[in-house]
Amino acid sequence: MIERLEELQQEALQQIEKAGDTKELEQVRVKYLGKKGPITEVLRGMGQLSKEERPVVGQKGNEVREAIQERLEKKTKMLADEALKEKLKNETLDVTLPGRPVQRGAKHPLTSVVEEIEDIFIGMGFEVTEGPEVETDYYNFEAMNLPKDHPARDMQDSFYVSSDLLMRTQTSPVQARSMERHQGKGPVKIICPGKVYRRDDDDATHSHQFMQIEGLMVDENIRMSDLKGVLETFVKEYFGEEREIRLRPSYFPFTEPSAELDVSCGICAGEGCRICKHTGWIEVLGCGMVHPRVLEMSGFDPEIYSGFAFGMGVERFSLLKYGIDDIRHFYTNDMRFLKQFTRV
Ligand code: DAH
């Protein structure tokens, strides 16, 4: 009987060894350890044994059962481990796979220029303000000393919305609006960036819609030297310390005297080149001392107050800084153009 039991143990262990999954293991368990299994059967025959043999065989039977049981457990655990390993292997993330790049936007070159210029003037104590793009004839023209029959209105062909409303042709109306808000009391120190509109045919240097930044400083004792100092500080901060400025007499209805501000050419350093049309200078903005009538119309006493104003085209500042050759690039939203500014 002992031999038979040992045989059965061998058999069972072999089958456990061969079993490839938990289902097969379960079959082995039922087959050898079940109530109807061969071991039980062998042990049932113990009745015929002598008193001395019985415990020996009984003990052997237990040993065989335990050995099979133990091996079954081991194998079950092994199969579970293998299954887990396999699962982990299949679910592994390949961390070396390159990620999908995040699409980064870029600031529009006009936005960066506006922000940069704002920062410079904020540094000099100016406040950033805004005004409406659909403007009344009064603010756009009359309050700027351009009465209805003034010939200088021709300089700015306009888009009228109604007989009294138009798309503003300049940011200058914000001068009047800001002064009105201050109710005749200085100081007024504002800059105003914004869109303006003119009836122009679009080409490399013209656009029916473009951007300006207006500046105004009104207080007691403001002189032309203040205008020059503020604009020189601005130009040197924006274009570079080495750049020079020059004021050239000009005409604007809302300033007296009026001037154009030129900056020494950054390409040829004043020698003369294609960019500055061989003059050594580049015109960048219009400016002047606020006309007494403009002060008066907006509630400031020209006997007490004086001021200066300036207006610049943002596109021009951007063209000059980034070497862009066509104003239309700013408005056609060509990604190849815009992507060049991701690092600006
Ligand atoms: N508004 C003028 C234009 O559109 C620019 C300008 C010139 C603004 C002189 C000013 C100034 O404030 O003083 O052409």
CSV table of N, CA, C and O in Angstrom, one decimal, residues 107-117 120 204 210-213 234 238-239 243 263 267 275 282-285 312-331 337-338 340-341 344:
chain,number,residue,atom,x,y,z
A,107,LYS,N,2.4,85.5,-29.2
A,107,LYS,CA,1.8,86.8,-29.2
A,107,LYS,C,1.9,87.4,-30.6
A,107,LYS,O,2.9,87.2,-31.2
A,108,HIS,N,0.8,88.0,-31.0
A,108,HIS,CA,0.9,88.7,-32.3
A,108,HIS,C,2.0,89.8,-32.2
A,108,HIS,O,2.1,90.5,-31.2
A,109,PRO,N,2.8,90.0,-33.3
A,109,PRO,CA,3.8,91.0,-33.2
A,109,PRO,C,3.3,92.4,-32.9
A,109,PRO,O,4.0,93.2,-32.3
A,110,LEU,N,2.1,92.7,-33.2
A,110,LEU,CA,1.5,94.0,-32.9
A,110,LEU,C,1.2,94.1,-31.4
A,110,LEU,O,1.5,95.1,-30.7
A,111,THR,N,0.7,93.0,-30.8
A,111,THR,CA,0.4,92.9,-29.4
A,111,THR,C,1.7,93.1,-28.6
A,111,THR,O,1.7,93.9,-27.6
A,112,SER,N,2.8,92.4,-29.0
A,112,SER,CA,4.0,92.6,-28.2
A,112,SER,C,4.6,94.0,-28.3
A,112,SER,O,5.1,94.5,-27.3
A,113,VAL,N,4.4,94.6,-29.4
A,113,VAL,CA,4.9,96.0,-29.6
A,113,VAL,C,4.1,96.9,-28.7
A,113,VAL,O,4.6,97.8,-27.9
A,114,VAL,N,2.7,96.8,-28.7
A,114,VAL,CA,1.9,97.6,-27.9
A,114,VAL,C,2.3,97.4,-26.4
A,114,VAL,O,2.4,98.4,-25.7
A,115,GLU,N,2.4,96.2,-26.0
A,115,GLU,CA,2.7,95.9,-24.6
A,115,GLU,C,4.1,96.5,-24.2
A,115,GLU,O,4.2,97.1,-23.1
A,116,GLU,N,5.0,96.4,-25.1
A,116,GLU,CA,6.4,96.9,-24.8
A,116,GLU,C,6.3,98.5,-24.7
A,116,GLU,O,6.9,99.1,-23.7
A,117,ILE,N,5.6,99.1,-25.6
A,117,ILE,CA,5.5,100.6,-25.6
A,117,ILE,C,4.7,101.0,-24.3
A,117,ILE,O,5.1,102.0,-23.6
A,120,ILE,N,7.0,101.0,-21.3
A,120,ILE,CA,7.9,102.1,-21.3
A,120,ILE,C,7.2,103.4,-20.7
A,120,ILE,O,7.7,104.1,-19.9
A,204,ALA,N,1.6,97.3,-49.6
A,204,ALA,CA,2.6,97.0,-48.6
A,204,ALA,C,2.8,98.0,-47.5
A,204,ALA,O,3.2,97.6,-46.4
A,210,PHE,N,-5.6,99.9,-39.1
A,210,PHE,CA,-4.2,99.7,-38.5
A,210,PHE,C,-4.3,100.2,-37.1
A,210,PHE,O,-5.4,100.4,-36.5
A,211,MET,N,-3.1,100.2,-36.4
A,211,MET,CA,-3.1,100.5,-35.0
A,211,MET,C,-2.3,101.8,-34.7
A,211,MET,O,-1.2,102.0,-35.3
A,212,GLN,N,-2.8,102.6,-33.8
A,212,GLN,CA,-2.0,103.7,-33.3
A,212,GLN,C,-1.9,103.7,-31.8
A,212,GLN,O,-2.7,103.0,-31.1
A,213,ILE,N,-0.9,104.4,-31.3
A,213,ILE,CA,-0.8,104.7,-29.9
A,213,ILE,C,-0.8,106.2,-29.8
A,213,ILE,O,0.1,106.9,-30.3
A,234,PHE,N,11.7,107.5,-24.6
A,234,PHE,CA,11.0,106.4,-25.2
A,234,PHE,C,11.8,105.7,-26.3
A,234,PHE,O,11.9,104.5,-26.4
A,238,TYR,N,13.1,101.9,-26.6
A,238,TYR,CA,12.5,101.0,-27.6
A,238,TYR,C,13.5,100.5,-28.6
A,238,TYR,O,13.6,99.4,-28.9
A,239,PHE,N,14.2,101.5,-29.2
A,239,PHE,CA,15.1,101.1,-30.3
A,239,PHE,C,16.5,100.9,-29.8
A,239,PHE,O,17.3,100.1,-30.5
A,243,ARG,N,20.5,105.3,-30.4
A,243,ARG,CA,19.7,106.0,-31.4
A,243,ARG,C,19.5,107.4,-31.0
A,243,ARG,O,19.3,107.7,-29.9
A,263,VAL,N,14.0,109.2,-36.1
A,263,VAL,CA,15.0,108.4,-35.3
A,263,VAL,C,16.1,108.1,-36.3
A,263,VAL,O,15.9,107.8,-37.4
A,267,ILE,N,20.0,100.8,-39.3
A,267,ILE,CA,20.7,99.9,-40.2
A,267,ILE,C,22.1,100.5,-40.6
A,267,ILE,O,23.1,99.8,-40.5
A,275,ILE,N,16.9,101.6,-46.4
A,275,ILE,CA,15.8,101.6,-45.4
A,275,ILE,C,15.4,103.1,-45.1
A,275,ILE,O,14.3,103.4,-45.0
A,282,ILE,N,14.7,108.1,-39.9
A,282,ILE,CA,13.5,107.4,-40.2
A,282,ILE,C,12.4,108.1,-39.4
A,282,ILE,O,12.5,108.3,-38.2
A,283,GLU,N,11.3,108.5,-40.1
A,283,GLU,CA,10.2,109.2,-39.5
A,283,GLU,C,9.4,108.2,-38.7
A,283,GLU,O,9.0,107.1,-39.2
A,284,VAL,N,9.1,108.4,-37.4
A,284,VAL,CA,8.4,107.4,-36.6
A,284,VAL,C,7.1,107.9,-36.0
A,284,VAL,O,6.2,107.1,-35.8
A,285,LEU,N,6.9,109.2,-35.8
A,285,LEU,CA,5.7,109.7,-35.2
A,285,LEU,C,5.4,111.2,-35.4
A,285,LEU,O,6.3,111.9,-35.7
A,312,MET,N,1.5,107.6,-32.8
A,312,MET,CA,2.4,106.8,-33.7
A,312,MET,C,1.7,105.6,-34.2
A,312,MET,O,0.7,105.1,-33.7
A,313,GLY,N,2.1,105.1,-35.4
A,313,GLY,CA,1.6,103.9,-36.0
A,313,GLY,C,2.3,102.7,-35.4
A,313,GLY,O,3.5,102.6,-35.5
A,314,VAL,N,1.5,101.7,-34.9
A,314,VAL,CA,2.1,100.6,-34.2
A,314,VAL,C,2.8,99.7,-35.3
A,314,VAL,O,3.9,99.1,-35.0
A,315,GLU,N,2.2,99.5,-36.4
A,315,GLU,CA,2.7,98.7,-37.5
A,315,GLU,C,4.1,99.1,-37.8
A,315,GLU,O,5.1,98.3,-38.0
A,316,ARG,N,4.3,100.4,-37.9
A,316,ARG,CA,5.6,101.0,-38.3
A,316,ARG,C,6.7,100.6,-37.3
A,316,ARG,O,7.8,100.2,-37.6
A,317,PHE,N,6.3,100.7,-36.0
A,317,PHE,CA,7.2,100.3,-34.9
A,317,PHE,C,7.6,98.8,-35.0
A,317,PHE,O,8.7,98.4,-34.7
A,318,SER,N,6.6,98.0,-35.4
A,318,SER,CA,6.8,96.6,-35.4
A,318,SER,C,7.7,96.3,-36.7
A,318,SER,O,8.6,95.5,-36.6
A,319,LEU,N,7.3,96.9,-37.8
A,319,LEU,CA,8.1,96.7,-39.0
A,319,LEU,C,9.6,97.0,-38.8
A,319,LEU,O,10.5,96.2,-39.2
A,320,LEU,N,9.8,98.1,-38.1
A,320,LEU,CA,11.2,98.6,-37.9
A,320,LEU,C,11.9,97.6,-37.0
A,320,LEU,O,13.1,97.3,-37.2
A,321,LYS,N,11.2,97.2,-35.9
A,321,LYS,CA,11.9,96.3,-35.0
A,321,LYS,C,12.2,95.0,-35.5
A,321,LYS,O,13.3,94.4,-35.2
A,322,TYR,N,11.3,94.4,-36.2
A,322,TYR,CA,11.5,93.0,-36.7
A,322,TYR,C,11.9,92.8,-38.1
A,322,TYR,O,12.0,91.7,-38.6
A,323,GLY,N,12.1,94.0,-38.8
A,323,GLY,CA,12.5,93.9,-40.2
A,323,GLY,C,11.4,93.3,-41.1
A,323,GLY,O,11.7,92.4,-42.0
A,324,ILE,N,10.2,93.6,-40.9
A,324,ILE,CA,9.1,93.1,-41.7
A,324,ILE,C,8.9,94.0,-42.9
A,324,ILE,O,9.0,95.2,-42.8
A,325,ASP,N,8.6,93.4,-44.1
A,325,ASP,CA,8.6,94.2,-45.3
A,325,ASP,C,7.2,94.6,-45.8
A,325,ASP,O,7.1,95.3,-46.8
A,326,ASP,N,6.2,94.0,-45.2
A,326,ASP,CA,4.9,94.3,-45.8
A,326,ASP,C,3.8,94.3,-44.7
A,326,ASP,O,3.7,93.3,-43.9
A,327,ILE,N,3.1,95.4,-44.6
A,327,ILE,CA,2.2,95.6,-43.5
A,327,ILE,C,1.0,94.5,-43.5
A,327,ILE,O,0.4,94.2,-42.5
A,328,ARG,N,0.8,94.0,-44.7
A,328,ARG,CA,-0.3,93.0,-44.9
A,328,ARG,C,-0.1,91.7,-44.1
A,328,ARG,O,-1.0,91.0,-43.7
A,329,HIS,N,1.2,91.4,-43.8
A,329,HIS,CA,1.5,90.3,-43.0
A,329,HIS,C,0.8,90.3,-41.7
A,329,HIS,O,0.5,89.2,-41.1
A,330,PHE,N,0.6,91.5,-41.1
A,330,PHE,CA,0.0,91.6,-39.8
A,330,PHE,C,-1.4,91.1,-39.8
A,330,PHE,O,-2.0,90.8,-38.7
A,331,TYR,N,-2.1,91.2,-40.9
A,331,TYR,CA,-3.5,90.9,-40.9
A,331,TYR,C,-4.0,89.7,-41.7
A,331,TYR,O,-5.2,89.4,-41.7
A,337,PHE,N,4.2,83.1,-41.0
A,337,PHE,CA,4.6,84.4,-40.5
A,337,PHE,C,4.5,84.5,-38.9
A,337,PHE,O,5.5,84.8,-38.2
A,338,LEU,N,3.3,84.1,-38.4
A,338,LEU,CA,3.1,84.3,-37.0
A,338,LEU,C,4.0,83.4,-36.1
A,338,LEU,O,4.4,83.8,-35.0
A,340,GLN,N,6.9,82.7,-36.4
A,340,GLN,CA,8.3,83.3,-36.2
A,340,GLN,C,8.4,84.1,-34.9
A,340,GLN,O,9.4,84.4,-34.4
A,341,PHE,N,7.2,84.4,-34.3
A,341,PHE,CA,7.2,85.2,-33.1
A,341,PHE,C,7.0,84.5,-31.8
A,341,PHE,O,6.7,85.0,-30.8
A,344,VAL,N,9.3,85.7,-29.2
A,344,VAL,CA,9.4,87.2,-29.0
A,344,VAL,C,8.9,87.5,-27.6
A,344,VAL,O,7.8,87.0,-27.2
